[in-house]
Amino acid sequence: MSSRFAFLSEAGMDRSSLIKGLQLVQKKEGFISDEAISAVAGHFAMSEAEVEGVVSFYAQFKRNKPGKYQLSVCDGTACHIKGSSLIQEWISMELGIRPGETDTDALFSLETVACLGCCSLAPVMSINGKVFGKLDRKGTIKILKDYRKNG
């Protein structure tokens, strides 16, 4: 195993710790690369296909390198009723990406999440954990342009 993934020892060697190992990789690397799949498979004495199966099953694991800014659009009940699907569509049109993708500049990644816990501000999105609420088209596009300008 590459010394780059030596931290996997923190998860132990037992297969029951696979998820913990993958979480460590994602925390350290930001996503689960092909090289990480291979290292994790070797560490836990599993096939790469088995590891890939687990990674693809759980939404928490990302296979694409994330952008500098992680956009999370809330689709909880309050946000959904207040038009969160429109927020996601406006972002997709502005950036040319769908949920689970990163733009070509590696500046923005987009995801839809179940709830951000800010229901009174619906509809909301967060960018790297900073919450923006009561969004409309104009406000959403302005936020994206401000982040793009500040790169």
PDB file of N, CA and C in Angstrom, residues 36-86:
ATOM      1  N   ALA A  36      -7.347   5.216  -4.451  1.00  0.00           N
ATOM      2  CA  ALA A  36      -7.835   4.938  -3.099  1.00  0.00           C
ATOM      3  C   ALA A  36      -8.597   3.616  -3.054  1.00  0.00           C
ATOM      4  N   ILE A  37      -9.400   3.349  -4.069  1.00  0.00           N
ATOM      5  CA  ILE A  37     -10.136   2.070  -4.138  1.00  0.00           C
ATOM      6  C   ILE A  37      -9.145   0.916  -4.065  1.00  0.00           C
ATOM      7  N   SER A  38      -8.078   1.025  -4.834  1.00  0.00           N
ATOM      8  CA  SER A  38      -7.054  -0.017  -4.861  1.00  0.00           C
ATOM      9  C   SER A  38      -6.374  -0.161  -3.498  1.00  0.00           C
ATOM     10  N   ALA A  39      -6.028   0.968  -2.880  1.00  0.00           N
ATOM     11  CA  ALA A  39      -5.359   0.939  -1.576  1.00  0.00           C
ATOM     12  C   ALA A  39      -6.271   0.358  -0.501  1.00  0.00           C
ATOM     13  N   VAL A  40      -7.528   0.755  -0.504  1.00  0.00           N
ATOM     14  CA  VAL A  40      -8.490   0.250   0.477  1.00  0.00           C
ATOM     15  C   VAL A  40      -8.707  -1.248   0.275  1.00  0.00           C
ATOM     16  N   ALA A  41      -8.836  -1.671  -0.970  1.00  0.00           N
ATOM     17  CA  ALA A  41      -9.005  -3.098  -1.261  1.00  0.00           C
ATOM     18  C   ALA A  41      -7.816  -3.894  -0.729  1.00  0.00           C
ATOM     19  N   GLY A  42      -6.613  -3.401  -0.971  1.00  0.00           N
ATOM     20  CA  GLY A  42      -5.424  -4.078  -0.472  1.00  0.00           C
ATOM     21  C   GLY A  42      -5.377  -4.111   1.047  1.00  0.00           C
ATOM     22  N   HIS A  43      -5.719  -3.003   1.669  1.00  0.00           N
ATOM     23  CA  HIS A  43      -5.673  -2.904   3.128  1.00  0.00           C
ATOM     24  C   HIS A  43      -6.632  -3.890   3.794  1.00  0.00           C
ATOM     25  N   PHE A  44      -7.836  -4.000   3.248  1.00  0.00           N
ATOM     26  CA  PHE A  44      -8.847  -4.860   3.858  1.00  0.00           C
ATOM     27  C   PHE A  44      -8.921  -6.249   3.224  1.00  0.00           C
ATOM     28  N   ALA A  45      -7.960  -6.575   2.358  1.00  0.00           N
ATOM     29  CA  ALA A  45      -7.910  -7.877   1.684  1.00  0.00           C
ATOM     30  C   ALA A  45      -9.237  -8.188   0.989  1.00  0.00           C
ATOM     31  N   MET A  46      -9.675  -7.221   0.199  1.00  0.00           N
ATOM     32  CA  MET A  46     -10.916  -7.352  -0.561  1.00  0.00           C
ATOM     33  C   MET A  46     -10.614  -7.071  -2.027  1.00  0.00           C
ATOM     34  N   SER A  47     -11.545  -7.411  -2.892  1.00  0.00           N
ATOM     35  CA  SER A  47     -11.365  -7.057  -4.299  1.00  0.00           C
ATOM     36  C   SER A  47     -11.759  -5.590  -4.494  1.00  0.00           C
ATOM     37  N   GLU A  48     -11.219  -4.992  -5.538  1.00  0.00           N
ATOM     38  CA  GLU A  48     -11.578  -3.611  -5.860  1.00  0.00           C
ATOM     39  C   GLU A  48     -13.067  -3.514  -6.171  1.00  0.00           C
ATOM     40  N   ALA A  49     -13.629  -4.547  -6.786  1.00  0.00           N
ATOM     41  CA  ALA A  49     -15.060  -4.558  -7.112  1.00  0.00           C
ATOM     42  C   ALA A  49     -15.916  -4.515  -5.846  1.00  0.00           C
ATOM     43  N   GLU A  50     -15.484  -5.230  -4.808  1.00  0.00           N
ATOM     44  CA  GLU A  50     -16.233  -5.204  -3.545  1.00  0.00           C
ATOM     45  C   GLU A  50     -16.216  -3.807  -2.930  1.00  0.00           C
ATOM     46  N   VAL A  51     -15.047  -3.174  -2.942  1.00  0.00           N
ATOM     47  CA  VAL A  51     -14.923  -1.823  -2.384  1.00  0.00           C
ATOM     48  C   VAL A  51     -15.753  -0.845  -3.213  1.00  0.00           C
ATOM     49  N   GLU A  52     -15.645  -0.946  -4.524  1.00  0.00           N
ATOM     50  CA  GLU A  52     -16.422  -0.067  -5.415  1.00  0.00           C
ATOM     51  C   GLU A  52     -17.917  -0.241  -5.177  1.00  0.00           C
ATOM     52  N   GLY A  53     -18.346  -1.457  -4.924  1.00  0.00           N
ATOM     53  CA  GLY A  53     -19.758  -1.718  -4.639  1.00  0.00           C
ATOM     54  C   GLY A  53     -20.240  -0.978  -3.404  1.00  0.00           C
ATOM     55  N   VAL A  54     -19.414  -0.962  -2.371  1.00  0.00           N
ATOM     56  CA  VAL A  54     -19.768  -0.245  -1.140  1.00  0.00           C
ATOM     57  C   VAL A  54     -19.771   1.263  -1.391  1.00  0.00           C
ATOM     58  N   VAL A  55     -18.750   1.754  -2.076  1.00  0.00           N
ATOM     59  CA  VAL A  55     -18.651   3.190  -2.367  1.00  0.00           C
ATOM     60  C   VAL A  55     -19.855   3.662  -3.180  1.00  0.00           C
ATOM     61  N   SER A  56     -20.245   2.884  -4.174  1.00  0.00           N
ATOM     62  CA  SER A  56     -21.357   3.303  -5.030  1.00  0.00           C
ATOM     63  C   SER A  56     -22.710   3.168  -4.331  1.00  0.00           C
ATOM     64  N   PHE A  57     -22.792   2.339  -3.303  1.00  0.00           N
ATOM     65  CA  PHE A  57     -24.051   2.148  -2.583  1.00  0.00           C
ATOM     66  C   PHE A  57     -24.369   3.324  -1.668  1.00  0.00           C
ATOM     67  N   TYR A  58     -23.357   3.870  -1.010  1.00  0.00           N
ATOM     68  CA  TYR A  58     -23.571   4.930  -0.022  1.00  0.00           C
ATOM     69  C   TYR A  58     -23.374   6.313  -0.634  1.00  0.00           C
ATOM     70  N   ALA A  59     -24.402   7.150  -0.514  1.00  0.00           N
ATOM     71  CA  ALA A  59     -24.365   8.503  -1.091  1.00  0.00           C
ATOM     72  C   ALA A  59     -23.303   9.387  -0.440  1.00  0.00           C
ATOM     73  N   GLN A  60     -22.860   9.047   0.757  1.00  0.00           N
ATOM     74  CA  GLN A  60     -21.868   9.881   1.438  1.00  0.00           C
ATOM     75  C   GLN A  60     -20.508   9.870   0.739  1.00  0.00           C
ATOM     76  N   PHE A  61     -20.261   8.850  -0.077  1.00  0.00           N
ATOM     77  CA  PHE A  61     -18.956   8.750  -0.731  1.00  0.00           C
ATOM     78  C   PHE A  61     -18.989   9.381  -2.113  1.00  0.00           C
ATOM     79  N   LYS A  62     -17.995  10.193  -2.378  1.00  0.00           N
ATOM     80  CA  LYS A  62     -17.900  10.896  -3.653  1.00  0.00           C
ATOM     81  C   LYS A  62     -16.759  10.319  -4.476  1.00  0.00           C
ATOM     82  N   ARG A  63     -17.055   9.996  -5.731  1.00  0.00           N
ATOM     83  CA  ARG A  63     -16.038   9.440  -6.622  1.00  0.00           C
ATOM     84  C   ARG A  63     -15.382  10.505  -7.484  1.00  0.00           C
ATOM     85  N   ASN A  64     -15.936  11.700  -7.509  1.00  0.00           N
ATOM     86  CA  ASN A  64     -15.360  12.782  -8.304  1.00  0.00           C
ATOM     87  C   ASN A  64     -14.697  13.799  -7.391  1.00  0.00           C
ATOM     88  N   LYS A  65     -13.575  14.304  -7.849  1.00  0.00           N
ATOM     89  CA  LYS A  65     -12.872  15.319  -7.072  1.00  0.00           C
ATOM     90  C   LYS A  65     -13.781  16.533  -6.911  1.00  0.00           C
ATOM     91  N   PRO A  66     -13.979  16.978  -5.677  1.00  0.00           N
ATOM     92  CA  PRO A  66     -14.892  18.100  -5.458  1.00  0.00           C
ATOM     93  C   PRO A  66     -14.285  19.429  -5.880  1.00  0.00           C
ATOM     94  N   GLY A  67     -15.171  20.364  -6.185  1.00  0.00           N
ATOM     95  CA  GLY A  67     -14.741  21.717  -6.491  1.00  0.00           C
ATOM     96  C   GLY A  67     -14.349  22.448  -5.214  1.00  0.00           C
ATOM     97  N   LYS A  68     -13.823  23.630  -5.387  1.00  0.00           N
ATOM     98  CA  LYS A  68     -13.437  24.462  -4.243  1.00  0.00           C
ATOM     99  C   LYS A  68     -14.654  24.770  -3.372  1.00  0.00           C
ATOM    100  N   TYR A  69     -15.800  24.968  -4.021  1.00  0.00           N
ATOM    101  CA  TYR A  69     -17.027  25.299  -3.306  1.00  0.00           C
ATOM    102  C   TYR A  69     -18.046  24.178  -3.464  1.00  0.00           C
ATOM    103  N   GLN A  70     -18.480  23.621  -2.332  1.00  0.00           N
ATOM    104  CA  GLN A  70     -19.489  22.572  -2.326  1.00  0.00           C
ATOM    105  C   GLN A  70     -20.857  23.215  -2.132  1.00  0.00           C
ATOM    106  N   LEU A  71     -21.687  23.185  -3.172  1.00  0.00           N
ATOM    107  CA  LEU A  71     -23.045  23.727  -3.105  1.00  0.00           C
ATOM    108  C   LEU A  71     -23.982  22.606  -2.687  1.00  0.00           C
ATOM    109  N   SER A  72     -24.683  22.806  -1.596  1.00  0.00           N
ATOM    110  CA  SER A  72     -25.643  21.820  -1.114  1.00  0.00           C
ATOM    111  C   SER A  72     -27.022  22.462  -1.121  1.00  0.00           C
ATOM    112  N   VAL A  73     -27.893  21.974  -1.980  1.00  0.00           N
ATOM    113  CA  VAL A  73     -29.255  22.501  -2.078  1.00  0.00           C
ATOM    114  C   VAL A  73     -30.161  21.612  -1.234  1.00  0.00           C
ATOM    115  N   CYS A  74     -30.846  22.232  -0.281  1.00  0.00           N
ATOM    116  CA  CYS A  74     -31.749  21.491   0.593  1.00  0.00           C
ATOM    117  C   CYS A  74     -32.999  21.087  -0.174  1.00  0.00           C
ATOM    118  N   ASP A  75     -33.402  19.827  -0.010  1.00  0.00           N
ATOM    119  CA  ASP A  75     -34.653  19.361  -0.598  1.00  0.00           C
ATOM    120  C   ASP A  75     -35.540  18.732   0.473  1.00  0.00           C
ATOM    121  N   GLY A  76     -35.380  19.229   1.716  1.00  0.00           N
ATOM    122  CA  GLY A  76     -36.269  18.797   2.791  1.00  0.00           C
ATOM    123  C   GLY A  76     -37.683  19.284   2.503  1.00  0.00           C
ATOM    124  N   THR A  77     -38.629  18.879   3.311  1.00  0.00           N
ATOM    125  CA  THR A  77     -40.035  19.184   3.054  1.00  0.00           C
ATOM    126  C   THR A  77     -40.294  20.678   2.889  1.00  0.00           C
ATOM    127  N   ALA A  78     -39.859  21.496   3.844  1.00  0.00           N
ATOM    128  CA  ALA A  78     -40.117  22.943   3.768  1.00  0.00           C
ATOM    129  C   ALA A  78     -39.477  23.546   2.523  1.00  0.00           C
ATOM    130  N   CYS A  79     -38.238  23.177   2.250  1.00  0.00           N
ATOM    131  CA  CYS A  79     -37.543  23.725   1.077  1.00  0.00           C
ATOM    132  C   CYS A  79     -38.182  23.235  -0.217  1.00  0.00           C
ATOM    133  N   HIS A  80     -38.562  21.974  -0.237  1.00  0.00           N
ATOM    134  CA  HIS A  80     -39.197  21.420  -1.436  1.00  0.00           C
ATOM    135  C   HIS A  80     -40.488  22.178  -1.759  1.00  0.00           C
ATOM    136  N   ILE A  81     -41.302  22.400  -0.740  1.00  0.00           N
ATOM    137  CA  ILE A  81     -42.564  23.121  -0.926  1.00  0.00           C
ATOM    138  C   ILE A  81     -42.309  24.549  -1.396  1.00  0.00           C
ATOM    139  N   LYS A  82     -41.199  25.146  -0.926  1.00  0.00           N
ATOM    140  CA  LYS A  82     -40.878  26.536  -1.282  1.00  0.00           C
ATOM    141  C   LYS A  82     -40.049  26.650  -2.563  1.00  0.00           C
ATOM    142  N   GLY A  83     -39.831  25.539  -3.271  1.00  0.00           N
ATOM    143  CA  GLY A  83     -39.206  25.619  -4.590  1.00  0.00           C
ATOM    144  C   GLY A  83     -37.737  25.274  -4.692  1.00  0.00           C
ATOM    145  N   SER A  84     -37.248  24.396  -3.834  1.00  0.00           N
ATOM    146  CA  SER A  84     -35.824  24.040  -3.896  1.00  0.00           C
ATOM    147  C   SER A  84     -35.436  23.409  -5.230  1.00  0.00           C
ATOM    148  N   SER A  85     -36.379  22.729  -5.884  1.00  0.00           N
ATOM    149  CA  SER A  85     -36.048  22.132  -7.181  1.00  0.00           C
ATOM    150  C   SER A  85     -35.734  23.219  -8.208  1.00  0.00           C
ATOM    151  N   LEU A  86     -36.370  24.376  -8.083  1.00  0.00           N
ATOM    152  CA  LEU A  86     -36.044  25.504  -8.964  1.00  0.00           C
ATOM    153  C   LEU A  86     -34.645  26.036  -8.668  1.00  0.00           C
TER     154      LEU A  86
END
